[in-house]
Short mmCIF file of C-alpha atoms in Angstrom, two decimals:
data_model
loop_
_atom_site.label_atom_id
_atom_site.label_comp_id
_atom_site.label_asym_id
_atom_site.label_seq_id
_atom_site.Cartn_x
_atom_site.Cartn_y
_atom_site.Cartn_z
CA MET A 1 -27.67 -161.29 -1.07
CA ARG A 2 -24.07 -160.73 -0.06
CA ARG A 3 -22.89 -162.90 -2.96
CA ALA A 4 -24.32 -160.33 -5.39
CA VAL A 5 -23.75 -157.07 -3.47
CA THR A 6 -20.02 -157.46 -2.81
CA PRO A 7 -19.07 -157.97 -6.50
CA ALA A 8 -21.38 -155.07 -7.42
CA ILE A 9 -19.53 -152.70 -5.08
CA VAL A 10 -16.14 -153.86 -6.37
CA LEU A 11 -17.26 -153.46 -9.99
CA ALA A 12 -18.75 -150.02 -9.33
CA VAL A 13 -15.41 -148.80 -7.94
CA PHE A 14 -13.60 -150.47 -10.84
CA GLY A 15 -15.97 -148.76 -13.29
CA LEU A 16 -15.36 -145.35 -11.70
CA LEU A 17 -11.62 -145.79 -12.23
CA VAL A 18 -12.03 -147.07 -15.80
CA GLY A 19 -14.37 -144.19 -16.66
CA GLY A 20 -11.86 -141.64 -15.38
CA LEU A 21 -8.98 -143.32 -17.22
CA PHE A 22 -11.08 -143.45 -20.39
CA ARG A 23 -11.57 -139.66 -20.21
CA TYR A 24 -7.84 -139.16 -19.58
CA ALA A 25 -6.74 -141.47 -22.42
CA PHE A 26 -9.11 -140.54 -25.22
CA ASP A 27 -10.45 -137.01 -24.69
CA GLU A 28 -8.77 -133.83 -25.77
CA SER A 29 -7.03 -131.67 -23.18
CA ASP A 30 -9.52 -128.80 -23.53
CA GLU A 31 -12.29 -131.16 -22.34
CA ALA A 32 -10.48 -131.99 -19.10
CA SER A 33 -12.67 -130.67 -16.30
CA VAL A 34 -13.96 -131.92 -12.97
CA ALA A 35 -17.49 -132.13 -14.39
CA ASN A 36 -16.43 -134.19 -17.41
CA TYR A 37 -14.27 -136.51 -15.33
CA SER A 38 -17.14 -136.99 -12.90
CA ARG A 39 -19.57 -137.79 -15.70
CA SER A 40 -17.12 -140.25 -17.28
CA ALA A 41 -16.54 -141.95 -13.94
CA LEU A 42 -20.30 -142.26 -13.36
CA GLU A 43 -20.72 -143.62 -16.86
CA GLY A 44 -18.02 -146.22 -16.23
CA ALA A 45 -19.62 -147.27 -12.95
CA ALA A 46 -23.08 -147.43 -14.53
CA ILE A 47 -21.89 -149.55 -17.46
CA SER A 48 -20.02 -151.87 -15.07
CA LEU A 49 -23.15 -152.40 -12.98
CA ILE A 50 -25.31 -152.86 -16.08
CA VAL A 51 -22.89 -155.50 -17.38
CA TRP A 52 -22.94 -157.22 -13.96
CA ALA A 53 -26.75 -157.11 -13.77
CA SER A 54 -26.99 -158.52 -17.29
CA HIS A 55 -24.54 -161.25 -16.32
CA LEU A 56 -26.65 -162.17 -13.28
CA TYR A 57 -29.77 -162.25 -15.44
CA LEU A 58 -28.08 -164.59 -17.92
CA VAL A 59 -26.99 -166.81 -15.04
CA ALA A 60 -30.50 -166.91 -13.55
CA ARG A 61 -32.51 -167.08 -16.77
CA GLY A 62 -30.00 -168.18 -19.37
CA GLY A 63 -30.05 -171.92 -18.80
CA TRP A 64 -30.74 -172.34 -22.50
CA LEU A 65 -27.38 -170.62 -23.16
CA ARG A 66 -25.37 -172.41 -20.45
CA ARG A 67 -26.41 -175.80 -21.83
CA ARG A 68 -24.75 -174.99 -25.16
CA PRO A 69 -21.06 -175.76 -25.89
CA LEU A 70 -18.78 -173.37 -24.00
CA ILE A 71 -17.59 -171.57 -27.16
CA VAL A 72 -21.21 -170.98 -28.22
CA GLU A 73 -22.06 -169.75 -24.73
CA LEU A 74 -19.12 -167.31 -24.64
CA ILE A 75 -19.85 -165.94 -28.13
CA GLY A 76 -23.56 -165.61 -27.36
CA ARG A 77 -22.87 -163.87 -24.06
CA SER A 78 -20.39 -161.49 -25.70
CA VAL A 79 -22.89 -160.51 -28.40
CA ILE A 80 -25.63 -159.93 -25.82
CA LEU A 81 -23.34 -157.85 -23.60
CA ALA A 82 -22.12 -155.82 -26.58
CA ALA A 83 -25.70 -154.92 -27.47
CA ILE A 84 -26.49 -154.01 -23.85
CA VAL A 85 -23.36 -151.85 -23.51
CA ALA A 86 -24.23 -150.06 -26.78
CA VAL A 87 -27.73 -149.20 -25.60
CA ALA A 88 -26.47 -148.18 -22.15
CA ALA A 89 -23.78 -145.93 -23.63
CA ILE A 90 -26.31 -144.12 -25.82
CA VAL A 91 -28.77 -143.61 -22.96
CA LEU A 92 -26.05 -142.44 -20.56
CA GLU A 93 -24.66 -140.00 -23.13
CA ILE A 94 -28.06 -138.36 -23.47
CA VAL A 95 -28.82 -138.37 -19.72
CA LEU A 96 -25.44 -137.27 -18.36
CA TYR A 97 -24.58 -134.67 -20.98
CA GLY A 98 -28.06 -133.33 -21.70
CA HIS A 99 -27.84 -133.27 -25.48
CA GLY A 100 -28.66 -135.49 -28.42
CA LEU A 101 -26.29 -137.85 -30.14
CA GLU A 102 -23.56 -136.07 -32.07
CA ALA A 103 -21.88 -137.49 -35.15
CA LYS A 104 -18.45 -136.79 -33.66
CA TRP A 105 -19.30 -138.77 -30.51
CA ILE A 106 -20.61 -141.71 -32.51
CA ARG A 107 -17.56 -141.66 -34.78
CA ASP A 108 -14.83 -141.09 -32.20
CA THR A 109 -16.14 -142.28 -28.83
CA PHE A 110 -19.01 -144.73 -29.21
CA LEU A 111 -16.98 -147.62 -30.64
CA LYS A 112 -14.29 -147.05 -28.03
CA ILE A 113 -16.88 -147.36 -25.27
CA ILE A 114 -18.12 -150.61 -26.79
CA GLY A 115 -14.55 -151.93 -26.96
CA VAL A 116 -13.76 -150.98 -23.37
CA GLY A 117 -17.08 -152.43 -22.20
CA LEU A 118 -16.32 -155.75 -23.87
CA LEU A 119 -12.80 -155.74 -22.43
CA MET A 120 -14.34 -155.21 -18.98
CA SER A 121 -16.64 -158.18 -19.56
CA ILE A 122 -13.72 -160.52 -20.32
CA PRO A 123 -12.30 -160.68 -16.77
CA ILE A 124 -15.82 -160.84 -15.34
CA THR A 125 -16.69 -163.80 -17.56
CA THR A 126 -13.31 -165.48 -17.03
CA ILE A 127 -13.51 -165.25 -13.23
CA TYR A 128 -17.09 -166.48 -13.30
CA GLU A 129 -16.15 -169.50 -15.43
CA LEU A 130 -13.26 -170.31 -13.08
CA VAL A 131 -15.64 -170.10 -10.13
CA ARG A 132 -18.04 -172.42 -11.94
CA MET A 133 -15.23 -174.90 -12.60
CA ILE A 134 -13.56 -175.07 -9.17
CA GLY A 135 -15.70 -173.00 -6.76
CA GLY A 136 -15.30 -169.50 -5.39
CA ARG A 137 -13.68 -170.34 -2.05
CA THR A 138 -11.40 -172.91 -3.67
CA LEU A 139 -10.35 -170.45 -6.39
CA LEU A 140 -9.44 -167.83 -3.79
CA ASN A 141 -7.47 -170.36 -1.75
CA VAL A 142 -5.64 -171.60 -4.86
CA VAL A 143 -4.72 -168.03 -5.84
CA LEU A 144 -3.44 -167.37 -2.30
CA GLY A 145 -1.53 -170.67 -2.29
CA ARG A 146 -3.29 -171.89 0.84
CA TYR A 147 -3.30 -175.55 -0.20
CA ARG A 148 0.22 -175.79 -1.66
CA ARG A 149 1.01 -177.62 1.56
CA PRO A 150 -1.68 -179.81 3.15
CA VAL A 151 -3.75 -178.09 5.82
CA ARG A 152 -6.33 -179.39 8.27
CA GLU A 153 -9.76 -177.75 8.32
CA GLU A 154 -13.05 -178.42 10.05
CA ARG A 155 -15.62 -179.27 7.37
CA VAL A 156 -19.16 -180.49 6.92
CA LEU A 157 -19.41 -183.01 4.09
CA LEU A 158 -22.44 -184.18 2.14
CA PHE A 159 -22.24 -187.22 -0.12
CA LEU A 160 -25.42 -187.46 -2.25
CA ASP A 161 -26.03 -189.96 -5.03
CA LEU A 162 -28.77 -190.95 -7.44
CA VAL A 163 -30.79 -193.98 -6.40
CA GLY A 164 -30.78 -196.94 -8.80
CA SER A 165 -28.39 -195.56 -11.39
CA THR A 166 -27.17 -199.04 -12.34
CA SER A 167 -30.67 -200.38 -13.04
CA LEU A 168 -31.52 -197.15 -14.84
CA ALA A 169 -28.49 -197.60 -17.08
CA GLU A 170 -29.65 -201.12 -17.95
CA ALA A 171 -33.17 -199.89 -18.77
CA MET A 172 -32.36 -196.57 -20.46
CA GLY A 173 -28.83 -196.99 -21.75
CA GLU A 174 -25.68 -195.31 -20.49
CA LEU A 175 -25.95 -192.19 -22.66
CA ARG A 176 -29.52 -191.54 -21.62
CA VAL A 177 -28.70 -192.00 -17.93
CA GLN A 178 -25.80 -189.57 -18.32
CA GLU A 179 -28.27 -187.02 -19.70
CA LEU A 180 -30.43 -187.63 -16.63
CA LEU A 181 -27.44 -187.18 -14.32
CA THR A 182 -26.41 -183.98 -16.08
CA ARG A 183 -29.91 -182.56 -15.65
CA PHE A 184 -30.05 -183.79 -12.03
CA PHE A 185 -26.77 -182.10 -11.10
CA PHE A 186 -27.80 -178.93 -12.92
CA ASP A 187 -31.16 -178.75 -11.15
CA ILE A 188 -29.82 -179.24 -7.62
CA ASP A 189 -27.01 -176.70 -7.97
CA ASP A 190 -29.11 -173.66 -7.05
CA ALA A 191 -30.13 -175.24 -3.76
CA ILE A 192 -26.50 -176.01 -2.92
CA VAL A 193 -25.31 -172.46 -3.68
CA ALA A 194 -28.28 -170.86 -1.89
CA HIS A 195 -27.35 -172.68 1.32
CA GLY A 196 -23.67 -171.76 1.23
CA GLY A 197 -22.43 -175.13 0.01
CA GLU A 198 -19.71 -175.66 -2.55
CA VAL A 199 -19.50 -178.63 -4.88
CA HIS A 200 -16.17 -180.37 -4.34
CA ALA A 201 -16.56 -183.05 -7.01
CA TYR A 202 -18.89 -185.12 -9.14
CA VAL A 203 -17.98 -188.80 -8.95
CA GLY A 204 -20.09 -190.98 -11.23
CA ASP A 205 -23.65 -190.59 -9.98
CA GLU A 206 -22.56 -188.86 -6.79
CA VAL A 207 -21.98 -185.23 -5.82
CA ILE A 208 -19.76 -184.20 -2.90
CA VAL A 209 -20.67 -180.91 -1.23
CA THR A 210 -18.71 -179.15 1.50
CA TRP A 211 -19.08 -176.29 3.98
CA PRO A 212 -16.49 -174.75 6.30
CA ALA A 213 -17.49 -175.47 9.90
CA GLY A 214 -16.34 -174.04 13.19
CA ALA A 215 -16.31 -176.23 16.27
CA ASP A 216 -18.77 -173.92 18.04
CA GLU A 217 -20.84 -172.96 14.99
CA THR A 218 -24.41 -174.16 14.70
CA SER A 219 -26.45 -173.90 11.52
CA ARG A 220 -29.45 -175.59 9.99
CA ARG A 221 -28.37 -174.73 6.45
CA TYR A 222 -26.69 -178.14 6.05
CA LEU A 223 -29.94 -180.08 6.39
CA ASP A 224 -31.97 -177.30 4.78
CA CYS A 225 -29.82 -177.77 1.69
CA VAL A 226 -30.78 -181.45 1.41
CA PHE A 227 -34.48 -180.69 1.82
CA ALA A 228 -34.25 -177.82 -0.69
CA ILE A 229 -32.81 -180.33 -3.17
CA GLU A 230 -35.75 -182.62 -2.42
CA ASP A 231 -38.20 -179.76 -3.02
CA ARG A 232 -36.49 -178.80 -6.27
CA LEU A 233 -36.80 -182.34 -7.61
CA ALA A 234 -40.45 -182.46 -6.57
CA ARG A 235 -41.16 -179.26 -8.49
CA ARG A 236 -39.44 -180.71 -11.55
CA ALA A 237 -41.12 -184.11 -11.26
CA ASP A 238 -43.45 -183.67 -14.24
CA HIS A 239 -40.54 -182.53 -16.41
CA TYR A 240 -38.49 -185.62 -15.47
CA ARG A 241 -41.42 -187.95 -16.10
CA LYS A 242 -42.04 -186.40 -19.49
CA GLU A 243 -38.41 -186.42 -20.63
CA PHE A 244 -36.97 -189.49 -18.88
CA GLY A 245 -39.96 -191.49 -17.66
CA VAL A 246 -38.66 -191.43 -14.09
CA VAL A 247 -38.29 -188.94 -11.23
CA PRO A 248 -34.80 -189.10 -9.69
CA ALA A 249 -34.44 -189.88 -6.00
CA PHE A 250 -31.32 -189.69 -3.89
CA ARG A 251 -29.62 -191.01 -0.77
CA ALA A 252 -27.40 -188.75 1.30
CA GLY A 253 -24.90 -189.04 4.12
CA MET A 254 -23.60 -186.09 6.17
CA HIS A 255 -20.72 -185.91 8.62
CA ALA A 256 -18.52 -183.24 10.19
CA GLY A 257 -14.93 -183.25 11.32
CA PRO A 258 -11.32 -182.49 10.41
CA VAL A 259 -10.33 -182.87 6.76
CA VAL A 260 -6.83 -182.63 5.29
CA ILE A 261 -6.91 -180.51 2.13
CA GLY A 262 -4.10 -180.12 -0.37
CA GLU A 263 -3.27 -179.51 -4.03
CA CYS A 264 -2.51 -182.60 -6.09
CA GLY A 265 -1.02 -182.97 -9.55
CA ASP A 266 0.95 -180.70 -11.83
CA SER A 267 -0.37 -180.71 -15.41
CA ARG A 268 -3.88 -180.53 -13.97
CA ARG A 269 -4.05 -179.30 -10.40
CA GLN A 270 -6.86 -180.50 -8.22
CA ILE A 271 -7.87 -179.84 -4.63
CA ALA A 272 -8.11 -183.19 -2.84
CA TYR A 273 -9.73 -184.05 0.50
CA PHE A 274 -8.23 -186.75 2.72
CA GLY A 275 -8.94 -188.25 6.12
CA ASP A 276 -11.33 -190.28 8.21
CA THR A 277 -14.11 -187.67 7.89
CA VAL A 278 -14.23 -188.21 4.12
CA ASN A 279 -14.28 -192.00 4.50
CA VAL A 280 -17.01 -191.94 7.17
CA THR A 281 -19.24 -189.67 5.04
CA ALA A 282 -18.90 -191.98 2.03
CA ARG A 283 -19.78 -195.01 4.15
CA LEU A 284 -22.72 -193.19 5.75
CA GLN A 285 -24.13 -192.53 2.32
CA ALA A 286 -23.62 -196.17 1.33
CA HIS A 287 -25.30 -197.30 4.59
CA CYS A 288 -28.52 -195.48 3.63
CA LYS A 289 -29.60 -198.43 1.47
CA GLU A 290 -29.03 -200.96 4.25
CA ALA A 291 -30.77 -198.74 6.81
CA GLY A 292 -33.67 -197.99 4.47
CA ARG A 293 -33.35 -194.24 5.06
CA PRO A 294 -32.75 -191.50 2.45
CA LEU A 295 -30.70 -189.29 4.81
CA LEU A 296 -28.25 -190.33 7.51
CA ILE A 297 -26.12 -188.02 9.64
CA SER A 298 -23.45 -188.59 12.26
CA GLY A 299 -23.49 -187.49 15.89
CA GLU A 300 -20.75 -184.99 15.01
CA LEU A 301 -23.01 -183.35 12.46
CA LEU A 302 -25.97 -183.42 14.86
CA ARG A 303 -23.95 -181.35 17.34
CA LEU A 304 -23.66 -178.59 14.73
CA LEU A 305 -27.43 -178.29 14.37
CA PRO A 306 -29.45 -175.78 16.40
CA SER A 307 -31.13 -177.17 19.51
CA GLU A 308 -34.56 -176.05 18.28
CA GLN A 309 -35.38 -177.95 15.11
CA ASP A 310 -38.40 -178.88 13.08
CA PHE A 311 -36.77 -182.13 11.96
CA VAL A 312 -37.52 -185.64 13.10
CA ILE A 313 -34.25 -187.07 14.41
CA GLU A 314 -34.32 -190.88 14.76
CA PRO A 315 -31.37 -192.43 16.65
CA LEU A 316 -30.14 -195.61 14.97
CA GLY A 317 -27.48 -196.29 17.58
CA TRP A 318 -23.79 -196.99 17.33
CA THR A 319 -23.12 -198.75 14.06
CA GLN A 320 -20.01 -200.33 12.59
CA LEU A 321 -19.93 -199.14 9.01
CA ARG A 322 -18.62 -201.39 6.29
CA GLY A 323 -14.84 -201.24 5.95
CA ARG A 324 -14.34 -199.39 9.25
CA ALA A 325 -13.38 -200.90 12.62
CA ALA A 326 -14.68 -198.15 14.92
CA SER A 327 -18.43 -197.68 15.39
CA ILE A 328 -20.18 -194.36 14.81
CA ASP A 329 -23.37 -192.87 16.25
CA ILE A 330 -25.89 -192.60 13.39
CA PHE A 331 -29.17 -190.71 13.09
CA ALA A 332 -31.85 -190.75 10.40
CA VAL A 333 -33.34 -187.36 9.63
CA ALA A 334 -36.68 -186.44 8.05
CA ARG A 335 -38.85 -183.36 7.97
CA ARG A 336 -41.66 -183.16 10.45
CA ALA A 337 -45.00 -183.71 8.75
CA SER A 338 -47.05 -180.50 8.60
CA SER A 339 -50.26 -180.67 10.64
#
């Protein structure tokens, strides 16, 4: 809820200012009054919120548009927003000013409102696309320069990959498997975002998800995210069978601990994660196949979970993971069967 309310408040304030500036820049001096400035500010705020609501609708229901090439998506979104702003401007003119549409308003003001509305949509769309590309928290930290020098943070990491991708590639062909992976990553994204996770990277058939974690913080959202992904795939099972002839399954490893984070590269900057926590999580995920379990977590991650759980936690003991000298306490996790 907060993810939608905070931007709405910021945009409403921004719209109030734009509406007032619009009145100051384009209206004649004899129309300058407190009432007119107030109406223009309200109109600006209303249009800003309408644009934001339309944007959220397109995000939630516009999968058909987001799967198009980016240039097609941007043009399509701009056309849709232009039409919405036009309708909103007409309705607000009638409601706020209590009269019908005047030829002078249509000729002198209407097109300017459309232009300003579209200009307002550009930064909204640009910021949204940047968030989609690198993540909201990461974008903020990049803008603030937090990772110009490496820093150490406590993180929860999830490594999750598609089961049997190699055999699927042999049976279906590489292009077809890539289509399956693209759909798989697209379908699980809502569950990740809903549980506060942020995608760090897609590596082949694997997705790396991260959460900030305090040493004394407990939360079940980490495991809930994995089970929400499982539920999402179950709901989409018939679609996958129809389109690909197979329902994707995954293996996942989760661990918590200190991670060194820093910016890498120059021509293309990237946020990179380093450290033992990253290596352990990757090896936990790889160990799922050997252990015959779809989800393995470390003792460090278990300590971040609430004491009262409805999960089945199965201790697998101290295990020496491949490529690592020190052993780690491993647990298999599953949901408790409903009675």
